[in-house]
Amino acid sequence: MARDKHKRDTNHNNLNKVDDLEQFREDSAGQHLTTNQGLRINDDQNTLKAGARGPSLLEDFHFREKMTHFDHERIPERIVHARGAAAHGYFQVYESLAPYTKAKFLQDPAVKTPVFVRFSTVVGSRGATDLARDVRGFAVKFYTEEGNYDLVGNNIPVFFIQDAVKFPDLVHAIKPEPHHEMPQGASAHDTFWDFVSLMPESMHMVMWVMSDRALPRSFRMMEGFGVHTFRFINAQGQAHFVKFHWKPVLGVHSVLWDEAQKISGQDSDFHRRDLWQAIENGDYPEWEFGVQMVEEKDEHAFDFDLLDATKIIPEELVPVRRIGKLTLNRNPDNFFAETEQVAFHPGHIVPGIDFTTDPLLQGRLFSYTDTQLIRLGGPNFHEIPINRPVAPLHNHQRDGYMRQMINRGQVSYEPNSLGGGCPMQAKAEMGGFTSYAERIDGHKVRARSESFFDHFSQAALFWNSQSDPEKDHMVQAFCFELGKVEVPDIRTRMVGILAHVDGTLAQRVAQGLGMTVPTKLDKPLNMGVPADADVERMQPKPVKQPIGHSPALSMANTVKDNIKTRQVAILAADGVDDAAVSTMKQALAAAGARAKIVAPRLGSLKGATGAEVHIDFSLLTAGSVLFDAVYVPGGERSVELLKGEGKAFHFVHEAYKHCKAIAATGAGVELLRASHLGRKTIAEPNAGENPLLPDEGVIIGGDARVDDVAAEFIKAIAQHRHWSREMKDTVPA
Ligand code: HEM
């Protein structure tokens, strides 16, 4: 299996991981059933017995092999990020980054570097719901010609803790409580809030996790961040600090908590399915790769420490330069072999990229291989097909469980003369990795730099940068999460800490919890201090921020100019105006959206003109929460039938409540009129000028041409949500 040349695409001069995997793919079409030894099996229905009604025989090697393999099918799930979904794709840089980094995959815009990307939730087990309120992992493995580079990031740009030694405590606190293993995949319980209420450094990340960022509409519509500050190193050995970003081409969009909970019931694989389906449909997910670069001389130019993973560099201070594009275009062939067995590691780097001394990053550099040794069962997991680099691999590492490489020759040490000195070290100009010669000068101490002590200023910056609806959702999230906390003292302490972030936020949360904001806490703010420390000295120290507001932090300012890949439900029954359905479908498809017919039952409908309309979902198999928008076409009979369905009313109520675009034409308007919406909104036109828009995002087409309605509907869907409607919270759904 030793491979001496890079796997290259046959048509392009590009590395090709998909072809590299080909030698491991198995396809049983037209083949006979065999044992693992290749012996053809004649009877896979019965064990070998002493007589048809007699005892099974130990001799039955086929039964024993089959059952033994089955008994060993499970491996430990990841200690964190257990639930995930992944896809193959490629990365292309827009222009050479040679002035900043010598990393080969960032030099030539013509080169497509293969990638495998795994998205995940952090807390839940493998079978947990996709829609938990949680951070999402965004791990990218670049199979570069210089070896694998892993950018193991999250969809939130900061982290809960500053030092890796606190990671096991954090994860123990947020995982299900150990005495009864509840709740699954949720932070809304005592131990999590107990821990963070004593560790104010977590407050910035807590603000992000309580925001809608923790409830992505899809993996394809979330940002990714490398979180830590890394280094770029150019061919001259010059370094720049760098923060990595992934910007989704479709914009950053989220669902509401009420929706998330309902989606978890209706389709707990919602994100996984969405990613899979988008790729199957040819709607390849795309992100632009962005970097914020800071010169070495400016290391201390900020009001926070670049080494502190609880801080961002606001984009208004250092703009994100978009340097390339990631495209995912192929689903894995086998979930276990690829998505489950892939092993990412922040320590997998290539020349041109290097670490900083961020104490969280430094700890991560130990943890990943350590955990993969047990998760994947030994030291040879780099030989699993999905983990193998496309770059050649030669060294003196030998043996161990499941070794697959057949190393030839007498020599497994260095230096050697018997093997001609091979494999040999590479000079830096030959691609040999050299660490950046950072000057390190200090005492051996267990300590936290005082430059890490400002825990609230960026939490406040995040809060102040949110739109009003986003702030409302955060208040509701805190009320939900702390409302699930059983020990009142933990709630009190948390609300007291929130007052250090923002007084109004604390007031609003306190009100929701039926309490007042405490003026004094029972303990110092920061309890994460060493036993012999001067506790007072270790308390949070606010630092004046250069900006009070960062538009880049609000999803209100994201891309809202298209409806590509949006899912639109068309509510219909027999007698539906099929001409309207097909006009609307065509208009939506032309804009890149996917329309699905939802009807009282499955099968097909007879349209008003007698045409057959295929039904995609019944009202039983899909609720409005699985869609981005709803259209109710005309056809009197269809609308009468829908009026007899409680679920049809619920569908539009819920879509309204979740602020989604709704359109109706012809008799379809009657369904809305007969619903709670008719009484509450349509009957009280408040729109003013445009008769097509009686309420934000609701398009009452009436007798208008379906084409015209579609044009308005498309504009409304592109807005993602119409938050002004949230105030009308009286809609029952
Ligand atoms: C000291 C802090 C941290 C430690 C010790 C740690 C440790 C781990 C461990 C043990 C795993 C499971 C790996 C496996 O079984 O293959 C993991 C997965 C992961 N971690 Fe961390 N982590 C830390 C912080 C972070 C941070 C700050 C980020 C984001 C920048 C992050 C992103 C991820 C991702 C995305 C995965 C899932 C990778 C996959 O899809 O397989 N972790 N982490």
Short mmCIF file of C-alpha atoms and ligand atoms in Angstrom, two decimals, residues 78-81 118-120 137-139 152-154 159 161 163-164 167 225-228 342-344 360 363-364 367-368 371-372 375, ligand 1:
data_model
loop_
_atom_site.label_atom_id
_atom_site.label_comp_id
_atom_site.label_asym_id
_atom_site.label_seq_id
_atom_site.Cartn_x
_atom_site.Cartn_y
_atom_site.Cartn_z
CA ARG A 78 -16.72 10.57 20.18
CA ILE A 79 -16.54 11.92 23.73
CA VAL A 80 -17.81 15.22 22.28
CA HIS A 81 -19.24 15.92 18.82
CA ARG A 118 -17.87 16.87 9.11
CA PHE A 119 -20.52 18.94 10.86
CA SER A 120 -21.65 17.97 14.32
CA GLY A 137 -18.66 21.50 14.88
CA PHE A 138 -17.28 22.48 11.47
CA ALA A 139 -14.26 20.25 10.84
CA VAL A 152 -11.22 21.73 13.31
CA GLY A 153 -13.57 24.60 14.04
CA ASN A 154 -17.03 25.46 15.30
CA PHE A 159 -15.08 29.06 23.32
CA ILE A 161 -12.99 28.28 28.57
CA ASP A 163 -7.37 26.89 29.38
CA ALA A 164 -7.56 23.28 28.18
CA PHE A 167 -12.26 21.05 29.20
CA PHE A 225 -14.60 29.65 12.71
CA GLY A 226 -11.14 28.32 13.53
CA VAL A 227 -11.65 30.07 16.92
CA HIS A 228 -7.99 30.21 17.97
CA VAL A 342 -12.70 10.15 10.18
CA ALA A 343 -10.21 11.50 12.71
CA PHE A 344 -9.62 15.26 12.77
CA LEU A 360 -6.73 26.07 24.84
CA GLY A 363 -4.25 21.38 25.15
CA ARG A 364 -6.22 20.37 22.08
CA SER A 367 -6.35 15.53 23.25
CA TYR A 368 -7.39 14.46 19.75
CA THR A 371 -8.96 10.06 22.29
CA GLN A 372 -8.73 8.57 18.78
CA ARG A 375 -12.08 5.45 19.78
C1 HEM B 1 -9.25 22.11 25.29
C2 HEM B 1 -10.26 22.23 24.49
C3 HEM B 1 -10.75 21.07 23.66
C4 HEM B 1 -10.52 19.75 23.79
C5 HEM B 1 -9.67 19.06 24.83
C6 HEM B 1 -11.25 19.08 22.74
C7 HEM B 1 -11.30 17.73 22.57
C8 HEM B 1 -12.01 17.08 21.61
C9 HEM B 1 -12.15 15.67 21.49
C10 HEM B 1 -11.53 14.67 22.42
C11 HEM B 1 -12.90 15.42 20.40
C12 HEM B 1 -13.30 14.06 19.86
C13 HEM B 1 -12.37 13.73 18.74
C14 HEM B 1 -12.57 12.36 18.18
O1 HEM B 1 -13.05 11.45 18.88
O2 HEM B 1 -12.20 12.17 17.00
C15 HEM B 1 -13.24 16.67 19.84
C16 HEM B 1 -13.96 16.82 18.71
C17 HEM B 1 -14.13 18.04 18.12
N1 HEM B 1 -13.72 19.26 18.59
FE1 HEM B 1 -12.75 19.63 20.25
N2 HEM B 1 -11.88 20.01 21.98
C18 HEM B 1 -11.59 21.24 22.52
C19 HEM B 1 -12.00 22.44 22.07
C20 HEM B 1 -12.52 22.61 20.85
C21 HEM B 1 -12.67 23.87 20.20
C22 HEM B 1 -12.25 25.22 20.78
C23 HEM B 1 -13.19 23.61 18.99
C24 HEM B 1 -13.49 24.58 17.91
C25 HEM B 1 -12.58 25.42 17.50
C26 HEM B 1 -13.39 22.19 18.87
C27 HEM B 1 -13.90 21.55 17.77
C28 HEM B 1 -14.10 20.20 17.68
C29 HEM B 1 -14.77 19.56 16.59
C30 HEM B 1 -15.34 20.24 15.36
C31 HEM B 1 -14.79 18.21 16.86
C32 HEM B 1 -15.44 17.14 16.02
C33 HEM B 1 -14.51 16.67 14.95
C34 HEM B 1 -15.22 15.64 14.10
O3 HEM B 1 -16.15 16.04 13.37
O4 HEM B 1 -14.86 14.47 14.17
N3 HEM B 1 -12.96 21.61 20.02
N4 HEM B 1 -12.71 17.69 20.59
#
